[in-house]
Amino acid sequence: MTDDRLRMTPGPTTVPAAVRERMSEPTPNPDVEPAFFDFYRDLTGKLEALYGGDDIVILGGEGILGLEAAIASLVEPGDRVLCIANGRYGEGFAEFVELYGGDAVVCDVPWRDPLDRAAVEAALADGSFDVATMVHCETPTGVLNDIEPVLDALADHDVISVVDAVSSLGGVPVPTERIDVCLGASQKCFSAPPGLTVCSVSDRAWRKIESFETDGFYTDLEPWRDVADEEWFPYTHLSSNLYGLDTAIDLLLEEGLENVFERHEAAATLCRERAAELGLSVYSDEARSSPTVTALEVSGRAATLQRTLAEEHDLVLATGLGDLEADVLRIGHMGHNARRDRVDRTMDALEAVL
């Protein structure tokens, strides 16, 4: 079965043929075949190279599982958590904190604005915090946050950092070596199918995780710390998805991360240049827009444009989320889709529809 539809959404992204072929290999039993643990150790080693260190945990579940698992594993009832936000997912961390009995203190700014280090420092000075959360790339708005100044402030107060880098990791540089728990997912810049959460965990984070009993099982990171050494998984892992992720990471590493980053920058620049020619503006300041996704303002036309592009041009784009659903059209030039020919096809179709 062939499918000529071009899916330029900000995740899930197009899965390369090599990844699909790898996933068609015979499915092993990951719980009882020793060779699978050799494979798993090799895969986590590749991911450590991508992350730049720290232990790697791969969970069987879409990226949101990682956000919840980080909170479930790090936050005891009564813990104060600083949720630093300028978008939907940054604000959403507070809901997980409250779900697990923590005290969420939200330090937020308007969605078009950058994270405010001064406000973060004021909040830190006002009381003690165990954990702080933030988002590197806010996919609904296409904003790439400069998180290093905020990480500086958290380091000064010895606060454990949790960063959602789901839609940036593997497409843009992420200061992973400075982050205690850095969350990624298979279906974004890695261009593997949805189904896996990937995160790095620092020694400091592990100490906090192991200091109390988590009220849950599937969202608990602690059992995953020694799975490779003990050759035991807490539950049957998604072996075919892991095979696909392995090939996807091979493709990234073979291309070279610097080349991958340059490819994303070039795709984003082309997308925004052509959008400007059509009289369209990016939602946030262009200098802060992510190389992985462009959010265009379309003033109430998002759903109509999305439907027409799909029906007349076999092109799938995403609208905004929440209050931005009607007014923002999002183009995902991430992972395998961060290529000039795909961006050109997308913008040609958008030009025709407009």
mmCIF file of C-alpha atoms in Angstrom:
data_model
loop_
_atom_site.group_PDB
_atom_site.id
_atom_site.type_symbol
_atom_site.label_atom_id
_atom_site.label_comp_id
_atom_site.label_asym_id
_atom_site.label_seq_id
_atom_site.Cartn_x
_atom_site.Cartn_y
_atom_site.Cartn_z
ATOM 1 C CA MET A 1 0.000 0.000 0.000
ATOM 2 C CA THR A 2 1.400 3.386 -1.007
ATOM 3 C CA ASP A 3 0.671 6.675 0.665
ATOM 4 C CA ASP A 4 1.829 9.859 -1.028
ATOM 5 C CA ARG A 5 0.496 12.114 1.702
ATOM 6 C CA LEU A 6 3.119 14.456 3.143
ATOM 7 C CA ARG A 7 2.795 14.809 6.887
ATOM 8 C CA MET A 8 4.552 17.975 8.007
ATOM 9 C CA THR A 9 3.194 17.993 11.536
ATOM 10 C CA PRO A 10 5.341 18.710 14.608
ATOM 11 C CA GLY A 11 5.220 15.045 15.542
ATOM 12 C CA PRO A 12 4.610 12.319 14.760
ATOM 13 C CA THR A 13 7.070 12.823 11.919
ATOM 14 C CA THR A 14 7.656 10.803 8.763
ATOM 15 C CA VAL A 15 9.352 7.498 9.523
ATOM 16 C CA PRO A 16 12.185 6.612 7.083
ATOM 17 C CA ALA A 17 11.988 3.351 5.163
ATOM 18 C CA ALA A 18 15.027 1.938 6.981
ATOM 19 C CA VAL A 19 13.265 2.367 10.311
ATOM 20 C CA ARG A 20 10.080 0.727 9.054
ATOM 21 C CA GLU A 21 12.049 -2.174 7.626
ATOM 22 C CA ARG A 22 13.915 -2.704 10.885
ATOM 23 C CA MET A 23 10.637 -2.868 12.764
ATOM 24 C CA SER A 24 9.460 -5.693 10.507
ATOM 25 C CA GLU A 25 12.147 -8.039 11.844
ATOM 26 C CA PRO A 26 10.951 -11.051 13.868
ATOM 27 C CA THR A 27 9.803 -10.019 17.330
ATOM 28 C CA PRO A 28 11.960 -11.454 20.130
ATOM 29 C CA ASN A 29 10.864 -12.115 23.667
ATOM 30 C CA PRO A 30 12.743 -9.350 25.512
ATOM 31 C CA ASP A 31 12.189 -10.963 28.905
ATOM 32 C CA VAL A 32 13.912 -14.278 28.281
ATOM 33 C CA GLU A 33 16.342 -13.874 25.374
ATOM 34 C CA PRO A 34 19.788 -12.750 26.607
ATOM 35 C CA ALA A 35 20.737 -11.339 23.205
ATOM 36 C CA PHE A 36 18.018 -8.726 23.576
ATOM 37 C CA PHE A 37 19.758 -7.256 26.608
ATOM 38 C CA ASP A 38 22.970 -6.950 24.607
ATOM 39 C CA PHE A 39 20.966 -5.023 22.031
ATOM 40 C CA TYR A 40 19.359 -2.866 24.742
ATOM 41 C CA ARG A 41 22.732 -1.996 26.277
ATOM 42 C CA ASP A 42 24.031 -1.019 22.847
ATOM 43 C CA LEU A 43 20.990 1.194 22.202
ATOM 44 C CA THR A 44 21.257 3.007 25.533
ATOM 45 C CA GLY A 45 24.965 3.534 24.808
ATOM 46 C CA LYS A 46 24.089 5.270 21.539
ATOM 47 C CA LEU A 47 21.544 7.419 23.345
ATOM 48 C CA GLU A 48 24.123 8.314 25.992
ATOM 49 C CA ALA A 49 26.318 9.599 23.161
ATOM 50 C CA LEU A 50 23.395 11.655 21.883
ATOM 51 C CA TYR A 51 22.565 12.983 25.340
ATOM 52 C CA GLY A 52 26.180 13.491 26.336
ATOM 53 C CA GLY A 53 26.187 11.348 29.454
ATOM 54 C CA ASP A 54 23.940 10.330 32.375
ATOM 55 C CA ASP A 55 21.941 7.122 32.650
ATOM 56 C CA ILE A 56 19.336 6.501 29.955
ATOM 57 C CA VAL A 57 15.854 5.164 30.619
ATOM 58 C CA ILE A 58 13.560 4.086 27.776
ATOM 59 C CA LEU A 59 9.909 3.701 28.738
ATOM 60 C CA GLY A 60 7.202 1.991 26.704
ATOM 61 C CA GLY A 61 4.788 4.870 26.192
ATOM 62 C CA GLU A 62 4.325 8.117 24.259
ATOM 63 C CA GLY A 63 6.258 11.212 25.353
ATOM 64 C CA ILE A 64 3.663 12.460 27.847
ATOM 65 C CA LEU A 65 4.450 9.361 29.897
ATOM 66 C CA GLY A 66 7.909 10.816 30.450
ATOM 67 C CA LEU A 67 6.538 14.096 31.811
ATOM 68 C CA GLU A 68 4.282 12.282 34.251
ATOM 69 C CA ALA A 69 6.923 9.715 35.204
ATOM 70 C CA ALA A 70 9.444 12.455 36.032
ATOM 71 C CA ILE A 71 6.994 14.054 38.440
ATOM 72 C CA ALA A 72 5.732 10.762 39.878
ATOM 73 C CA SER A 73 9.312 9.662 40.556
ATOM 74 C CA LEU A 74 10.694 12.926 41.951
ATOM 75 C CA VAL A 75 7.808 14.542 43.838
ATOM 76 C CA GLU A 76 6.660 13.419 47.270
ATOM 77 C CA PRO A 77 3.404 14.710 48.746
ATOM 78 C CA GLY A 78 4.114 18.178 50.110
ATOM 79 C CA ASP A 79 7.183 18.840 47.945
ATOM 80 C CA ARG A 80 7.331 22.329 46.491
ATOM 81 C CA VAL A 81 7.878 22.339 42.732
ATOM 82 C CA LEU A 82 8.594 25.429 40.651
ATOM 83 C CA CYS A 83 6.878 25.132 37.258
ATOM 84 C CA ILE A 84 8.516 27.628 34.905
ATOM 85 C CA ALA A 85 6.255 28.223 31.932
ATOM 86 C CA ASN A 86 5.526 30.209 28.807
ATOM 87 C CA GLY A 87 3.240 27.722 27.100
ATOM 88 C CA ARG A 88 0.780 24.877 27.336
ATOM 89 C CA TYR A 89 3.223 22.133 28.282
ATOM 90 C CA GLY A 90 5.131 24.255 30.762
ATOM 91 C CA GLU A 91 1.881 25.045 32.536
ATOM 92 C CA GLY A 92 0.789 21.412 32.259
ATOM 93 C CA PHE A 93 3.606 20.241 34.524
ATOM 94 C CA ALA A 94 1.700 21.845 37.420
ATOM 95 C CA GLU A 95 -1.214 19.464 36.860
ATOM 96 C CA PHE A 96 1.067 16.460 37.261
ATOM 97 C CA VAL A 97 2.612 17.969 40.390
ATOM 98 C CA GLU A 98 -0.805 18.408 41.965
ATOM 99 C CA LEU A 99 -1.866 14.916 40.854
ATOM 100 C CA TYR A 100 0.994 13.449 42.907
ATOM 101 C CA GLY A 101 0.398 15.610 45.968
ATOM 102 C CA GLY A 102 3.055 18.242 45.378
ATOM 103 C CA ASP A 103 2.707 21.989 45.825
ATOM 104 C CA ALA A 104 3.028 23.527 42.351
ATOM 105 C CA VAL A 105 4.214 27.133 42.207
ATOM 106 C CA VAL A 106 3.822 28.401 38.644
ATOM 107 C CA CYS A 107 6.241 31.062 37.437
ATOM 108 C CA ASP A 108 4.703 31.964 34.092
ATOM 109 C CA VAL A 109 4.843 34.672 31.453
ATOM 110 C CA PRO A 110 2.719 35.263 28.322
ATOM 111 C CA TRP A 111 3.209 32.601 25.668
ATOM 112 C CA ARG A 112 4.950 34.969 23.253
ATOM 113 C CA ASP A 113 7.520 36.008 25.862
ATOM 114 C CA PRO A 114 10.810 34.356 26.873
ATOM 115 C CA LEU A 115 11.277 32.657 30.218
ATOM 116 C CA ASP A 116 12.007 35.274 32.878
ATOM 117 C CA ARG A 117 15.167 34.503 34.849
ATOM 118 C CA ALA A 118 14.573 37.426 37.219
ATOM 119 C CA ALA A 119 11.124 36.083 38.080
ATOM 120 C CA VAL A 120 12.594 32.616 38.598
ATOM 121 C CA GLU A 121 15.266 33.975 40.926
ATOM 122 C CA ALA A 122 12.631 35.907 42.878
ATOM 123 C CA ALA A 123 10.569 32.743 43.285
ATOM 124 C CA LEU A 124 13.611 30.765 44.388
ATOM 125 C CA ALA A 125 14.492 33.426 46.935
ATOM 126 C CA ASP A 126 10.946 33.328 48.312
ATOM 127 C CA GLY A 127 11.136 29.717 49.445
ATOM 128 C CA SER A 128 12.761 26.344 49.079
ATOM 129 C CA PHE A 129 12.018 24.057 46.151
ATOM 130 C CA ASP A 130 12.893 20.425 45.592
ATOM 131 C CA VAL A 131 12.322 20.293 41.840
ATOM 132 C CA ALA A 132 11.771 22.735 38.962
ATOM 133 C CA THR A 133 10.258 22.011 35.551
ATOM 134 C CA MET A 134 10.416 23.780 32.189
ATOM 135 C CA VAL A 135 10.056 23.190 28.457
ATOM 136 C CA HIS A 136 12.838 23.682 25.918
ATOM 137 C CA CYS A 137 10.641 23.846 22.797
ATOM 138 C CA GLU A 138 6.973 24.700 23.296
ATOM 139 C CA THR A 139 5.542 22.849 20.305
ATOM 140 C CA PRO A 140 2.124 24.607 20.296
ATOM 141 C CA THR A 141 3.770 28.023 19.764
ATOM 142 C CA GLY A 142 7.028 27.047 18.087
ATOM 143 C CA VAL A 143 9.029 28.882 20.752
ATOM 144 C CA LEU A 144 12.531 27.636 21.581
ATOM 145 C CA ASN A 145 13.427 28.753 25.086
ATOM 146 C CA ASP A 146 16.886 29.819 26.171
ATOM 147 C CA ILE A 147 16.992 27.630 29.268
ATOM 148 C CA GLU A 148 20.647 28.068 30.242
ATOM 149 C CA PRO A 149 20.130 31.229 32.347
ATOM 150 C CA VAL A 150 17.310 29.476 34.192
ATOM 151 C CA LEU A 151 19.483 26.402 34.730
ATOM 152 C CA ASP A 152 22.112 28.743 36.210
ATOM 153 C CA ALA A 153 19.572 30.017 38.723
ATOM 154 C CA LEU A 154 18.439 26.500 39.637
ATOM 155 C CA ALA A 155 22.045 25.376 40.103
ATOM 156 C CA ASP A 156 22.655 28.279 42.484
ATOM 157 C CA HIS A 157 19.804 26.969 44.669
ATOM 158 C CA ASP A 158 20.576 23.236 44.263
ATOM 159 C CA VAL A 159 17.187 22.515 42.675
ATOM 160 C CA ILE A 160 16.686 19.391 40.559
ATOM 161 C CA SER A 161 15.819 20.328 36.968
ATOM 162 C CA VAL A 162 13.300 18.533 34.757
ATOM 163 C CA VAL A 163 13.236 19.655 31.120
ATOM 164 C CA ASP A 164 10.789 18.640 28.422
ATOM 165 C CA ALA A 165 12.979 18.516 25.306
ATOM 166 C CA VAL A 166 10.579 16.238 23.427
ATOM 167 C CA SER A 167 10.361 18.392 20.289
ATOM 168 C CA SER A 168 13.950 19.678 20.284
ATOM 169 C CA LEU A 169 16.232 16.782 21.220
ATOM 170 C CA GLY A 170 17.898 15.477 18.085
ATOM 171 C CA GLY A 171 17.033 18.597 16.085
ATOM 172 C CA VAL A 172 18.735 21.417 17.976
ATOM 173 C CA PRO A 173 21.471 21.553 20.621
ATOM 174 C CA VAL A 174 20.144 20.858 24.130
ATOM 175 C CA PRO A 175 22.325 21.479 27.232
ATOM 176 C CA THR A 176 21.650 17.957 28.446
ATOM 177 C CA GLU A 177 24.784 17.817 30.594
ATOM 178 C CA ARG A 178 23.270 20.506 32.835
ATOM 179 C CA ILE A 179 19.820 18.909 33.163
ATOM 180 C CA ASP A 180 18.930 16.358 35.835
ATOM 181 C CA VAL A 181 16.055 14.729 33.942
ATOM 182 C CA CYS A 182 15.901 15.479 30.222
ATOM 183 C CA LEU A 183 12.845 14.097 28.436
ATOM 184 C CA GLY A 184 12.649 13.064 24.796
ATOM 185 C CA ALA A 185 10.350 10.913 22.656
ATOM 186 C CA SER A 186 10.653 8.656 19.644
ATOM 187 C CA GLN A 187 8.140 10.378 17.344
ATOM 188 C CA LYS A 188 9.630 13.855 17.073
ATOM 189 C CA CYS A 189 13.157 14.653 15.847
ATOM 190 C CA PHE A 190 14.199 11.001 16.021
ATOM 191 C CA SER A 191 11.629 10.145 13.307
ATOM 192 C CA ALA A 192 10.683 6.799 14.799
ATOM 193 C CA PRO A 193 7.040 5.802 15.435
ATOM 194 C CA PRO A 194 5.220 6.993 18.567
ATOM 195 C CA GLY A 195 5.487 4.680 21.534
ATOM 196 C CA LEU A 196 8.731 5.330 23.404
ATOM 197 C CA THR A 197 9.826 7.898 25.966
ATOM 198 C CA VAL A 198 13.568 8.443 26.309
ATOM 199 C CA CYS A 199 15.076 10.293 29.254
ATOM 200 C CA SER A 200 18.428 10.874 30.885
ATOM 201 C CA VAL A 201 18.696 10.820 34.667
ATOM 202 C CA SER A 202 21.529 12.364 36.685
ATOM 203 C CA ASP A 203 23.013 10.857 39.847
ATOM 204 C CA ARG A 204 21.422 13.659 41.878
ATOM 205 C CA ALA A 205 18.013 12.848 40.434
ATOM 206 C CA TRP A 206 18.471 9.132 41.136
ATOM 207 C CA ARG A 207 19.219 9.909 44.794
ATOM 208 C CA LYS A 208 15.953 11.826 45.063
ATOM 209 C CA ILE A 209 14.042 9.110 43.188
ATOM 210 C CA GLU A 210 15.371 6.393 45.502
ATOM 211 C CA SER A 211 14.655 8.370 48.676
ATOM 212 C CA PHE A 212 10.922 7.547 48.838
ATOM 213 C CA GLU A 213 8.291 5.057 47.668
ATOM 214 C CA THR A 214 6.381 6.154 44.589
ATOM 215 C CA ASP A 215 2.586 5.777 44.550
ATOM 216 C CA GLY A 216 2.574 3.997 41.229
ATOM 217 C CA PHE A 217 4.334 1.436 39.112
ATOM 218 C CA TYR A 218 4.154 2.246 35.405
ATOM 219 C CA THR A 219 5.275 5.832 36.053
ATOM 220 C CA ASP A 220 8.090 4.918 38.453
ATOM 221 C CA LEU A 221 11.580 5.422 37.043
ATOM 222 C CA GLU A 222 13.396 3.677 39.908
ATOM 223 C CA PRO A 223 13.030 0.065 38.643
ATOM 224 C CA TRP A 224 14.660 1.075 35.354
ATOM 225 C CA ARG A 225 17.995 2.162 36.782
ATOM 226 C CA ASP A 226 19.695 -1.247 36.663
ATOM 227 C CA VAL A 227 17.670 -3.147 34.046
ATOM 228 C CA ALA A 228 20.596 -3.596 31.663
ATOM 229 C CA ASP A 229 22.897 -4.960 34.374
ATOM 230 C CA GLU A 230 20.265 -7.148 36.005
ATOM 231 C CA GLU A 231 18.814 -8.248 32.652
ATOM 232 C CA TRP A 232 15.278 -7.765 33.859
ATOM 233 C CA PHE A 233 12.561 -5.402 32.626
ATOM 234 C CA PRO A 234 9.763 -4.162 34.926
ATOM 235 C CA TYR A 235 7.323 -5.048 32.132
ATOM 236 C CA THR A 236 7.585 -6.502 28.646
ATOM 237 C CA HIS A 237 9.307 -3.899 26.518
ATOM 238 C CA LEU A 238 8.210 -2.742 23.059
ATOM 239 C CA SER A 239 10.866 -4.677 21.168
ATOM 240 C CA SER A 240 9.835 -3.687 17.628
ATOM 241 C CA ASN A 241 9.678 -0.019 18.605
ATOM 242 C CA LEU A 242 13.125 -0.315 20.164
ATOM 243 C CA TYR A 243 14.470 -1.793 16.928
ATOM 244 C CA GLY A 244 13.013 1.149 15.024
ATOM 245 C CA LEU A 245 14.477 3.661 17.459
ATOM 246 C CA ASP A 246 17.872 1.976 17.183
ATOM 247 C CA THR A 247 17.943 2.460 13.411
ATOM 248 C CA ALA A 248 16.630 6.024 13.739
ATOM 249 C CA ILE A 249 19.462 6.898 16.134
ATOM 250 C CA ASP A 250 21.968 5.236 13.806
ATOM 251 C CA LEU A 251 20.787 7.523 10.994
ATOM 252 C CA LEU A 252 21.264 10.584 13.213
ATOM 253 C CA LEU A 253 24.720 9.594 14.383
ATOM 254 C CA GLU A 254 25.853 8.622 10.873
ATOM 255 C CA GLU A 255 24.802 12.028 9.549
ATOM 256 C CA GLY A 256 26.530 13.762 12.456
ATOM 257 C CA LEU A 257 24.721 15.934 14.961
ATOM 258 C CA GLU A 258 26.199 19.186 13.700
ATOM 259 C CA ASN A 259 24.993 18.365 10.201
ATOM 260 C CA VAL A 260 21.573 17.471 11.585
ATOM 261 C CA PHE A 261 21.346 20.797 13.408
ATOM 262 C CA GLU A 262 22.380 22.694 10.278
ATOM 263 C CA ARG A 263 19.757 20.844 8.239
ATOM 264 C CA HIS A 264 17.038 21.862 10.700
ATOM 265 C CA GLU A 265 18.185 25.492 10.672
ATOM 266 C CA ALA A 266 18.143 25.564 6.868
ATOM 267 C CA ALA A 267 14.663 24.053 6.695
ATOM 268 C CA ALA A 268 13.307 26.521 9.259
ATOM 269 C CA THR A 269 14.877 29.514 7.504
ATOM 270 C CA LEU A 270 13.394 28.484 4.153
ATOM 271 C CA CYS A 271 9.971 27.933 5.707
ATOM 272 C CA ARG A 272 9.914 31.386 7.314
ATOM 273 C CA GLU A 273 11.287 33.174 4.271
ATOM 274 C CA ARG A 274 8.556 31.712 2.124
ATOM 275 C CA ALA A 275 5.911 32.425 4.772
ATOM 276 C CA ALA A 276 6.983 36.072 4.816
ATOM 277 C CA GLU A 277 6.584 36.196 1.035
ATOM 278 C CA LEU A 278 2.991 35.059 1.570
ATOM 279 C CA GLY A 279 2.402 37.794 4.129
ATOM 280 C CA LEU A 280 2.317 35.375 7.080
ATOM 281 C CA SER A 281 3.950 36.072 10.442
ATOM 282 C CA VAL A 282 5.351 33.629 12.965
ATOM 283 C CA TYR A 283 3.517 33.521 16.269
ATOM 284 C CA SER A 284 6.495 34.572 18.368
ATOM 285 C CA ASP A 285 9.605 36.595 17.693
ATOM 286 C CA GLU A 286 11.383 34.894 14.792
ATOM 287 C CA ALA A 287 14.690 34.888 16.643
ATOM 288 C CA ARG A 288 13.121 32.669 19.323
ATOM 289 C CA SER A 289 11.274 30.338 16.955
ATOM 290 C CA SER A 290 12.468 26.752 17.020
ATOM 291 C CA PRO A 291 14.378 25.196 14.116
ATOM 292 C CA THR A 292 11.995 22.230 14.464
ATOM 293 C CA VAL A 293 8.553 23.860 14.122
ATOM 294 C CA THR A 294 7.068 27.063 12.732
ATOM 295 C CA ALA A 295 3.781 28.432 14.090
ATOM 296 C CA LEU A 296 2.118 30.806 11.610
ATOM 297 C CA GLU A 297 -0.627 33.263 12.482
ATOM 298 C CA VAL A 298 -3.643 32.783 10.202
ATOM 299 C CA SER A 299 -6.429 34.693 12.040
ATOM 300 C CA GLY A 300 -9.239 32.189 12.398
ATOM 301 C CA ARG A 301 -8.442 30.227 9.229
ATOM 302 C CA ALA A 302 -6.391 27.368 10.681
ATOM 303 C CA ALA A 303 -9.006 24.609 10.436
ATOM 304 C CA THR A 304 -10.103 25.625 6.929
ATOM 305 C CA LEU A 305 -6.529 25.750 5.648
ATOM 306 C CA GLN A 306 -5.692 22.445 7.303
ATOM 307 C CA ARG A 307 -8.690 20.722 5.698
ATOM 308 C CA THR A 308 -8.126 22.208 2.231
ATOM 309 C CA LEU A 309 -4.425 21.336 2.225
ATOM 310 C CA ALA A 310 -5.262 17.733 3.123
ATOM 311 C CA GLU A 311 -8.041 17.385 0.538
ATOM 312 C CA GLU A 312 -6.413 19.183 -2.379
ATOM 313 C CA HIS A 313 -2.678 18.701 -1.829
ATOM 314 C CA ASP A 314 -2.284 15.531 0.281
ATOM 315 C CA LEU A 315 -0.527 17.678 2.891
ATOM 316 C CA VAL A 316 -1.088 17.309 6.630
ATOM 317 C CA LEU A 317 -0.350 20.250 8.919
ATOM 318 C CA ALA A 318 -1.357 20.914 12.525
ATOM 319 C CA THR A 319 -3.427 23.718 13.956
ATOM 320 C CA GLY A 320 -2.643 25.424 17.242
ATOM 321 C CA LEU A 321 -3.797 24.057 20.582
ATOM 322 C CA GLY A 322 -6.202 25.487 23.124
ATOM 323 C CA ASP A 323 -6.841 29.185 22.633
ATOM 324 C CA LEU A 324 -4.614 29.128 19.526
ATOM 325 C CA GLU A 325 -6.511 26.367 17.727
ATOM 326 C CA ALA A 326 -8.266 28.672 15.248
ATOM 327 C CA ASP A 327 -5.488 31.188 14.742
ATOM 328 C CA VAL A 328 -2.256 29.199 14.353
ATOM 329 C CA LEU A 329 -1.158 26.764 11.650
ATOM 330 C CA ARG A 330 1.917 24.723 12.535
ATOM 331 C CA ILE A 331 4.503 23.276 10.164
ATOM 332 C CA GLY A 332 6.805 20.611 11.580
ATOM 333 C CA HIS A 333 10.179 20.641 9.847
ATOM 334 C CA MET A 334 11.748 18.226 12.275
ATOM 335 C CA GLY A 335 13.519 14.934 11.997
ATOM 336 C CA HIS A 336 13.273 13.303 8.573
ATOM 337 C CA ASN A 337 11.032 16.175 7.394
ATOM 338 C CA ALA A 338 13.696 18.853 7.910
ATOM 339 C CA ARG A 339 14.555 18.937 4.213
ATOM 340 C CA ARG A 340 14.310 21.725 1.662
ATOM 341 C CA ASP A 341 12.270 19.754 -0.870
ATOM 342 C CA ARG A 342 9.640 18.899 1.729
ATOM 343 C CA VAL A 343 9.455 22.482 2.934
ATOM 344 C CA ASP A 344 9.154 23.725 -0.645
ATOM 345 C CA ARG A 345 6.325 21.292 -1.371
ATOM 346 C CA THR A 346 4.572 22.441 1.802
ATOM 347 C CA MET A 347 4.906 26.128 1.028
ATOM 348 C CA ASP A 348 3.930 25.652 -2.634
ATOM 349 C CA ALA A 349 0.695 24.042 -1.457
ATOM 350 C CA LEU A 350 0.067 26.743 1.129
ATOM 351 C CA GLU A 351 0.673 29.427 -1.492
ATOM 352 C CA ALA A 352 -1.818 27.767 -3.845
ATOM 353 C CA VAL A 353 -4.475 27.573 -1.145
ATOM 354 C CA LEU A 354 -3.974 31.144 0.011
#
